[in-house]
Amino acid sequence: MVKLYYAPGACSLASHIALAASDCKYDLVKVDLKTHKLEDGTDYYTINPKGSVPAIKLDDGLVLTEGPAILQYVADHNKNGLLAPTTDLARYKTVEFLSYVSDLHKAWGPLWGGDKSAEAALKKKYEFAEKHLEGKQYTTGSDFTIADAYLFTVTNWANFLKIDLSSFKNLQDFQERVSKLSSVQRALKEEGLAQ
């Protein structure tokens, strides 16, 4: 069983969604990102010296950090074969989209710091997703993957920061579709973000 170190609604939500969609067994450990303490008072820097979420502790005690790496780990260790395509090109396209979402993730940073001038640049980056999602259920076609979990997570931040992304119809449809998945509902509930 792995332990996922997370903060509610943070980028760790993508890893949480992937775990909920997988057949991997997991425990959750909440991290306070302001104090870098766990609920039991443990200094989170002793788990992850970078201080960021997500991190997962594997059965053998090894700690893996960084969202895209954790997402790929979960997909690779998911026995039911979901979450990442197995054919070479489709797998590489999933990794390509993960990298794009990582860029989107970075574009949110200034907005979390209160810099509203970064909103135009963020929306420019979302133009690619809007066009890419046209005619597709998910980022790589008709199957939900780890790239979808990550895109859903960072796009969901618009709700917290009151960023209007309503002009991106395909993106809004994607968010609505993904929000209804049982794995997403489970992760949101477990993080206290949904009823």
XYZ file of N, CA and C in Angstrom:
585
model
N 0.854 -1.175 0.000
C 0.000 0.000 0.000
C 0.899 1.238 0.000
N 0.557 2.211 -0.842
C 1.326 3.454 -0.898
C 0.659 4.505 -0.025
N 1.452 5.485 0.405
C 0.930 6.643 1.122
C 1.056 7.832 0.198
N -0.045 8.532 -0.018
C -0.032 9.755 -0.810
C -0.042 10.943 0.137
N 0.969 11.781 0.021
C 1.036 13.031 0.762
C 0.413 14.100 -0.127
N -0.609 14.773 0.391
C -1.408 15.678 -0.427
C -1.811 16.914 0.366
N -2.236 17.930 -0.353
C -2.915 19.088 0.217
C -4.221 19.230 -0.562
N -5.350 19.444 0.100
C -6.639 19.488 -0.591
C -6.662 20.479 -1.755
N -7.032 19.953 -2.937
C -7.184 20.783 -4.125
C -5.888 21.162 -4.818
N -4.758 20.841 -4.227
C -3.465 21.174 -4.836
C -3.194 20.238 -6.012
N -2.051 20.387 -6.635
C -1.717 19.545 -7.788
C -1.691 18.065 -7.419
N -1.557 17.757 -6.139
C -1.596 16.371 -5.679
C -2.949 15.709 -5.949
N -3.974 16.513 -6.204
C -5.289 15.955 -6.527
C -5.215 15.066 -7.763
N -4.380 15.404 -8.733
C -4.252 14.578 -9.944
C -3.767 13.175 -9.581
N -2.756 13.094 -8.717
C -2.255 11.783 -8.278
C -3.327 11.041 -7.485
N -4.081 11.769 -6.688
C -5.161 11.179 -5.900
C -6.229 10.593 -6.827
N -6.593 11.339 -7.860
C -7.582 10.850 -8.834
C -7.061 9.587 -9.519
N -5.797 9.597 -9.918
C -5.217 8.426 -10.583
C -5.234 7.216 -9.652
N -4.865 7.417 -8.404
C -4.911 6.308 -7.450
C -6.335 5.799 -7.274
N -7.295 6.695 -7.182
C -8.701 6.303 -7.020
C -9.216 5.547 -8.247
N -8.673 5.852 -9.413
C -9.089 5.177 -10.646
C -8.364 3.851 -10.849
N -7.308 3.641 -10.104
C -6.483 2.446 -10.275
C -6.923 1.341 -9.323
N -6.204 0.229 -9.415
C -6.432 -0.846 -8.464
C -5.394 -0.817 -7.344
N -4.629 0.276 -7.261
C -3.622 0.437 -6.208
C -4.305 0.782 -4.889
N -3.853 0.166 -3.835
C -4.351 0.507 -2.494
C -3.508 1.654 -1.961
N -4.176 2.612 -1.291
C -3.453 3.779 -0.816
C -4.037 4.313 0.485
N -3.160 4.983 1.236
C -3.545 5.769 2.399
C -3.248 7.218 2.079
N -3.968 8.122 2.725
C -3.773 9.555 2.523
C -3.148 10.185 3.746
N -2.194 11.084 3.506
C -1.579 11.851 4.582
C -1.649 13.315 4.177
N -2.415 14.082 4.941
C -2.626 15.500 4.636
C -1.429 16.328 5.082
N -1.018 17.261 4.193
C 0.105 18.148 4.451
C -0.410 19.581 4.529
N -0.018 20.300 5.552
C -0.303 21.728 5.640
C 0.850 22.442 4.938
N 0.579 23.016 3.779
C 1.648 23.621 2.982
C 2.149 24.950 3.557
N 1.417 25.527 4.489
C 1.901 26.762 5.135
C 2.942 26.449 6.198
N 2.683 25.407 6.975
C 3.601 25.052 8.063
C 4.539 23.902 7.691
N 4.211 23.202 6.611
C 4.935 22.001 6.183
C 4.949 20.940 7.281
N 3.793 20.805 7.916
C 3.613 19.798 8.967
C 2.489 18.853 8.556
N 2.620 17.608 9.004
C 1.551 16.639 8.851
C 0.604 16.805 10.038
N -0.554 16.176 9.966
C -1.530 16.311 11.043
C -0.994 15.808 12.384
N -0.035 14.861 12.355
C 0.544 14.360 13.601
C 1.723 15.206 14.088
N 1.998 16.320 13.372
C 3.082 17.221 13.762
C 4.418 16.941 13.093
N 4.512 15.869 12.336
C 5.755 15.531 11.641
C 6.128 16.632 10.661
N 7.399 16.961 10.620
C 7.924 17.932 9.661
C 7.932 17.279 8.278
N 7.155 17.830 7.348
C 7.033 17.241 6.010
C 8.362 17.224 5.264
N 9.246 18.144 5.574
C 10.556 18.151 4.916
C 11.342 16.873 5.200
N 10.997 16.136 6.253
C 11.666 14.856 6.512
C 11.165 13.773 5.564
N 10.002 13.993 4.958
C 9.446 13.070 3.967
C 9.896 13.493 2.570
N 9.698 14.771 2.263
C 10.049 15.328 0.959
C 10.846 16.614 1.181
N 12.155 16.563 1.015
C 12.989 17.738 1.245
C 12.641 18.933 0.354
N 11.898 18.697 -0.736
C 11.463 19.789 -1.605
C 10.311 20.562 -0.977
N 9.570 19.914 -0.086
C 8.467 20.559 0.609
C 7.175 20.642 -0.167
N 7.144 20.131 -1.380
C 5.953 20.244 -2.220
C 5.167 18.931 -2.238
N 3.916 19.034 -2.609
C 3.085 17.860 -2.834
C 2.879 17.736 -4.339
N 2.647 16.536 -4.820
C 2.494 15.286 -4.096
C 3.831 14.589 -3.836
N 3.747 13.625 -2.955
C 4.796 12.637 -2.750
C 4.083 11.339 -2.419
N 4.676 10.241 -2.823
C 4.133 8.946 -2.393
C 5.273 8.150 -1.775
N 4.918 7.477 -0.696
C 5.862 6.549 -0.064
C 5.433 5.156 -0.481
N 6.364 4.437 -1.108
C 6.078 3.094 -1.593
C 6.216 2.075 -0.473
N 5.789 0.865 -0.732
C 5.824 -0.202 0.274
C 7.213 -0.406 0.858
N 8.240 -0.223 0.030
C 9.615 -0.446 0.498
C 10.214 0.775 1.188
N 9.412 1.843 1.351
C 9.875 3.043 2.035
C 10.430 4.119 1.120
N 10.660 3.794 -0.139
C 11.153 4.779 -1.100
C 10.095 5.861 -1.301
N 10.526 7.113 -1.375
C 9.615 8.228 -1.611
C 9.818 8.737 -3.034
N 8.722 8.853 -3.759
C 8.723 9.380 -5.116
C 8.001 10.718 -5.084
N 8.602 11.746 -5.717
C 8.003 13.075 -5.741
C 7.795 13.516 -7.188
N 7.120 14.639 -7.337
C 6.803 15.275 -8.620
C 5.607 14.600 -9.281
N 4.563 15.396 -9.482
C 3.298 14.903 -10.013
C 3.386 14.055 -11.263
N 4.040 14.525 -12.346
C 4.090 13.703 -13.550
C 4.759 12.340 -13.338
N 5.790 12.283 -12.514
C 6.450 11.008 -12.223
C 5.516 10.080 -11.450
N 4.818 10.637 -10.470
C 3.887 9.837 -9.672
C 2.739 9.337 -10.540
N 2.218 10.196 -11.402
C 1.128 9.783 -12.293
C 1.565 8.612 -13.173
N 2.768 8.681 -13.721
C 3.255 7.583 -14.564
C 3.496 6.324 -13.743
N 3.989 6.485 -12.525
C 4.171 5.330 -11.641
C 2.827 4.633 -11.399
N 1.805 5.408 -11.043
C 0.489 4.826 -10.772
C -0.039 4.114 -12.020
N 0.079 4.741 -13.176
C -0.394 4.118 -14.418
C 0.357 2.815 -14.696
N 1.659 2.820 -14.480
C 2.476 1.631 -14.757
C 2.208 0.492 -13.784
N 1.756 0.807 -12.585
C 1.513 -0.220 -11.573
C 0.030 -0.540 -11.400
N -0.761 -0.096 -12.323
C -2.197 -0.340 -12.308
C -2.470 -1.600 -13.122
N -2.833 -2.673 -12.471
C -2.982 -3.971 -13.145
C -4.136 -4.007 -14.140
N -5.116 -3.115 -13.983
C -6.252 -3.174 -14.907
C -5.954 -2.500 -16.252
N -4.748 -1.942 -16.407
C -4.304 -1.421 -17.695
C -4.866 -0.079 -18.091
N -5.636 0.532 -17.221
C -6.195 1.842 -17.542
C -5.199 2.931 -17.175
N -5.501 4.136 -17.499
C -4.788 5.362 -17.121
C -3.672 5.780 -18.057
N -3.088 4.868 -18.799
C -2.083 5.238 -19.801
C -2.100 4.191 -20.905
N -2.083 4.647 -22.138
C -2.051 3.690 -23.248
C -0.791 2.833 -23.191
N -0.878 1.648 -23.753
C 0.276 0.755 -23.751
C 1.025 0.756 -25.073
N 0.408 1.230 -26.142
C 1.127 1.288 -27.414
C 2.071 2.491 -27.393
N 3.202 2.343 -28.048
C 4.253 3.362 -27.971
C 3.779 4.765 -28.302
N 3.213 4.969 -29.491
C 2.853 6.316 -29.900
C 1.786 6.917 -28.994
N 0.766 6.135 -28.667
C -0.297 6.645 -27.782
C 0.274 6.986 -26.406
N 1.206 6.176 -25.929
C 1.842 6.454 -24.627
C 2.624 7.764 -24.693
N 3.370 7.949 -25.768
C 4.162 9.176 -25.920
C 3.267 10.402 -26.044
N 2.114 10.253 -26.679
C 1.176 11.376 -26.781
C 0.616 11.732 -25.397
N 0.420 10.730 -24.565
C -0.025 10.987 -23.190
C 1.052 11.738 -22.418
N 2.295 11.302 -22.550
C 3.412 11.976 -21.877
C 3.568 13.396 -22.419
N 3.378 13.564 -23.717
C 3.440 14.893 -24.325
C 2.397 15.815 -23.691
N 1.173 15.300 -23.524
C 0.126 16.135 -22.936
C 0.396 16.399 -21.458
N 0.965 15.424 -20.759
C 1.373 15.656 -19.369
C 2.357 16.822 -19.287
N 3.287 16.873 -20.223
C 4.274 17.959 -20.244
C 3.605 19.302 -20.505
N 2.651 19.322 -21.410
C 1.891 20.546 -21.674
C 1.157 21.011 -20.408
N 0.508 20.081 -19.716
C -0.218 20.454 -18.506
C 0.752 20.936 -17.431
N 1.945 20.398 -17.412
C 2.967 20.885 -16.481
C 3.269 22.364 -16.748
N 3.293 22.753 -18.022
C 3.460 24.172 -18.370
C 2.261 24.999 -17.904
N 1.056 24.459 -18.084
C -0.141 25.141 -17.574
C -0.044 25.319 -16.059
N 0.391 24.279 -15.401
C 0.558 24.306 -13.937
C 1.437 25.490 -13.532
N 2.544 25.656 -14.202
C 3.467 26.763 -13.898
C 2.809 28.120 -14.160
N 1.966 28.187 -15.177
C 1.313 29.455 -15.528
C 0.327 29.904 -14.450
N -0.149 28.988 -13.638
C -1.052 29.340 -12.538
C -0.308 29.995 -11.381
N 0.987 29.751 -11.254
C 1.772 30.229 -10.117
C 1.592 31.699 -9.784
N 1.791 32.601 -10.745
C 1.632 34.024 -10.429
C 0.224 34.389 -9.953
N -0.783 33.671 -10.452
C -2.163 33.947 -10.047
C -2.391 33.556 -8.591
N -1.762 32.468 -8.152
C -1.861 32.082 -6.740
C -1.212 33.142 -5.867
N -0.232 33.851 -6.424
C 0.424 34.928 -5.692
C -0.308 36.261 -5.797
N -1.461 36.281 -6.482
C -2.272 37.485 -6.582
C -1.986 38.352 -7.798
N -1.147 37.890 -8.722
C -0.790 38.665 -9.910
C -1.821 38.442 -11.014
N -2.857 39.255 -11.033
C -3.935 39.117 -12.025
C -3.466 39.401 -13.451
N -2.319 40.072 -13.594
C -1.810 40.352 -14.940
C -1.396 39.069 -15.662
N -1.221 37.970 -14.939
C -0.828 36.692 -15.541
C -2.016 35.956 -16.173
N -3.215 36.471 -15.966
C -4.414 35.796 -16.464
C -4.432 35.695 -17.991
N -4.031 36.739 -18.680
C -4.038 36.722 -20.148
C -3.082 35.656 -20.689
N -1.911 35.536 -20.088
C -0.947 34.521 -20.526
C -1.480 33.115 -20.265
N -2.143 32.930 -19.135
C -2.740 31.632 -18.821
C -3.792 31.266 -19.863
N -4.661 32.209 -20.175
C -5.718 31.938 -21.150
C -5.134 31.641 -22.536
N -4.056 32.283 -22.869
C -3.387 32.001 -24.149
C -2.925 30.541 -24.168
N -2.374 30.067 -23.054
C -1.932 28.665 -22.976
C -3.120 27.706 -23.096
N -4.284 28.103 -22.572
C -5.464 27.238 -22.643
C -6.035 27.138 -24.056
N -5.663 28.029 -24.951
C -6.161 27.947 -26.326
C -5.779 26.614 -26.972
N -4.595 26.109 -26.649
C -4.176 24.810 -27.185
C -5.104 23.698 -26.694
N -5.386 23.678 -25.402
C -6.263 22.642 -24.852
C -7.647 22.715 -25.483
N -8.147 23.924 -25.645
C -9.469 24.103 -26.238
C -9.530 23.493 -27.634
N -8.545 23.782 -28.436
C -8.510 23.238 -29.802
C -8.262 21.724 -29.780
N -7.367 21.293 -28.916
C -7.008 19.875 -28.825
C -8.209 19.012 -28.405
N -9.056 19.527 -27.538
C -10.190 18.749 -27.023
C -11.374 18.686 -27.985
N -11.332 19.456 -29.045
C -12.455 19.468 -29.990
C -12.702 18.064 -30.536
N -13.930 17.580 -30.362
C -14.317 16.268 -30.860
C -13.801 15.098 -30.034
N -13.211 15.375 -28.879
C -12.665 14.313 -28.038
C -13.349 14.325 -26.678
N -13.473 13.147 -26.105
C -13.969 13.055 -24.729
C -12.861 13.413 -23.750
N -11.651 12.946 -24.051
C -10.516 13.129 -23.160
C -9.303 13.569 -23.976
N -8.212 13.867 -23.308
C -7.053 14.456 -23.995
C -6.451 13.552 -25.062
N -6.545 12.242 -24.865
C -5.971 11.333 -25.866
C -7.039 10.557 -26.627
N -8.274 10.985 -26.529
C -9.342 10.324 -27.278
C -10.511 9.940 -26.405
N -10.862 8.645 -26.419
C -12.067 8.210 -25.718
C -11.800 7.585 -24.351
N -10.530 7.451 -23.964
C -10.202 6.831 -22.684
C -9.582 7.839 -21.720
N -10.024 7.807 -20.467
C -9.489 8.648 -19.411
C -8.066 8.199 -19.084
N -7.153 9.172 -19.014
C -5.752 8.868 -18.704
C -5.251 9.782 -17.582
N -4.010 9.557 -17.195
C -3.372 10.398 -16.188
C -3.275 11.850 -16.649
N -3.173 12.077 -17.955
C -3.134 13.451 -18.472
C -4.454 14.170 -18.191
N -5.542 13.444 -18.250
C -6.858 14.030 -17.960
C -6.985 14.398 -16.481
N -6.453 13.542 -15.617
C -6.495 13.836 -14.181
C -5.740 15.126 -13.885
N -4.602 15.299 -14.533
C -3.769 16.487 -14.307
C -4.428 17.740 -14.889
N -4.960 17.637 -16.118
C -5.634 18.792 -16.723
C -6.845 19.200 -15.896
N -7.637 18.238 -15.458
C -8.801 18.543 -14.624
C -8.372 19.288 -13.366
N -7.320 18.805 -12.725
C -6.866 19.383 -11.458
C -6.451 20.833 -11.607
N -5.584 21.120 -12.570
C -5.104 22.509 -12.685
C -6.213 23.425 -13.186
N -7.081 22.924 -14.044
C -8.177 23.753 -14.546
C -9.197 24.026 -13.443
N -9.340 23.103 -12.531
C -10.259 23.282 -11.395
C -9.857 24.462 -10.518
N -8.604 24.872 -10.576
C -8.143 26.016 -9.790
C -8.867 27.307 -10.181
N -9.427 27.348 -11.382
C -10.189 28.530 -11.799
C -11.324 28.802 -10.817
N -11.894 27.745 -10.243
C -12.977 27.898 -9.265
C -12.495 28.572 -7.985
N -11.286 28.227 -7.554
C -10.737 28.792 -6.320
C -10.304 30.245 -6.506
N -9.756 30.536 -7.695
C -9.188 31.866 -7.948
C -10.122 32.785 -8.724
N -11.328 32.295 -9.022
C -12.338 33.091 -9.744
C -11.801 33.578 -11.098
N -11.192 32.652 -11.837
C -10.715 32.934 -13.194
C -11.779 32.432 -14.159
N -12.252 33.292 -15.027
C -13.327 32.945 -15.955
C -12.751 32.246 -17.186
N -13.019 30.946 -17.287
C -12.600 30.167 -18.456
C -13.812 29.735 -19.285
N -14.935 30.416 -19.093
C -16.182 30.013 -19.758
C -16.129 30.143 -21.278
N -15.200 30.916 -21.808
C -15.103 31.053 -23.266
C -14.516 29.799 -23.918
N -13.992 28.896 -23.111
C -13.407 27.650 -23.620
C -14.435 26.528 -23.491
N -15.311 26.431 -24.489
C -16.448 25.501 -24.437
C -15.993 24.043 -24.325
N -15.026 23.635 -25.147
C -14.566 22.244 -25.103
C -13.942 21.919 -23.748
N -13.217 22.868 -23.212
C -12.596 22.700 -21.899
C -13.664 22.587 -20.813
N -14.700 23.410 -20.883
C -15.781 23.352 -19.902
C -16.510 22.019 -19.974
N -16.754 21.540 -21.200
C -17.400 20.232 -21.369
C -16.521 19.124 -20.781
N -15.209 19.220 -21.018
C -14.252 18.257 -20.473
C -14.322 18.250 -18.941
N -14.278 19.435 -18.337
C -14.309 19.540 -16.874
C -15.591 18.921 -16.316
N -16.689 19.199 -16.963
C -17.980 18.657 -16.519
C -17.980 17.128 -16.615
N -17.500 16.607 -17.734
C -17.464 15.154 -17.953
C -16.555 14.475 -16.915
N -15.357 15.025 -16.717
C -14.397 14.418 -15.794
C -14.901 14.523 -14.353
N -15.542 15.621 -14.011
C -16.020 15.812 -12.633
C -17.027 14.751 -12.214
N -17.661 14.108 -13.173
C -18.676 13.094 -12.871
C -18.097 11.689 -12.718
N -16.826 11.502 -13.052
C -16.217 10.178 -12.930
C -16.147 9.758 -11.466
N -16.379 8.490 -11.208
C -16.390 8.012 -9.817
C -15.042 8.219 -9.138
N -13.944 8.072 -9.856
C -12.621 8.279 -9.254
C -12.420 9.733 -8.851
N -12.925 10.635 -9.649
C -12.812 12.067 -9.346
C -13.691 12.406 -8.154
N -14.913 11.907 -8.155
C -15.819 12.142 -7.027
C -15.227 11.590 -5.732
N -14.650 10.406 -5.806
C -14.036 9.798 -4.616
C -12.898 10.666 -4.090
N -11.995 11.087 -4.987
C -10.847 11.901 -4.567
C -11.305 13.239 -3.988
N -12.258 13.881 -4.630
C -12.761 15.157 -4.122
C -13.375 14.991 -2.729
N -14.144 13.921 -2.543
C -14.751 13.663 -1.232
C -13.675 13.378 -0.187
N -12.691 12.562 -0.540
C -11.641 12.217 0.414
C -10.795 13.428 0.807
N -10.761 14.439 -0.060
C -10.017 15.660 0.260
C -10.899 16.739 0.889
N -12.176 16.414 1.081
C -13.094 17.369 1.698
C -13.536 18.473 0.758
N -13.466 18.222 -0.555
C -13.815 19.236 -1.552
C -15.179 19.005 -2.174
N -15.842 17.931 -1.790
C -17.180 17.622 -2.314
C -17.931 16.838 -1.249
N -19.243 16.846 -1.377
C -20.092 16.095 -0.435
C -20.169 14.651 -0.804
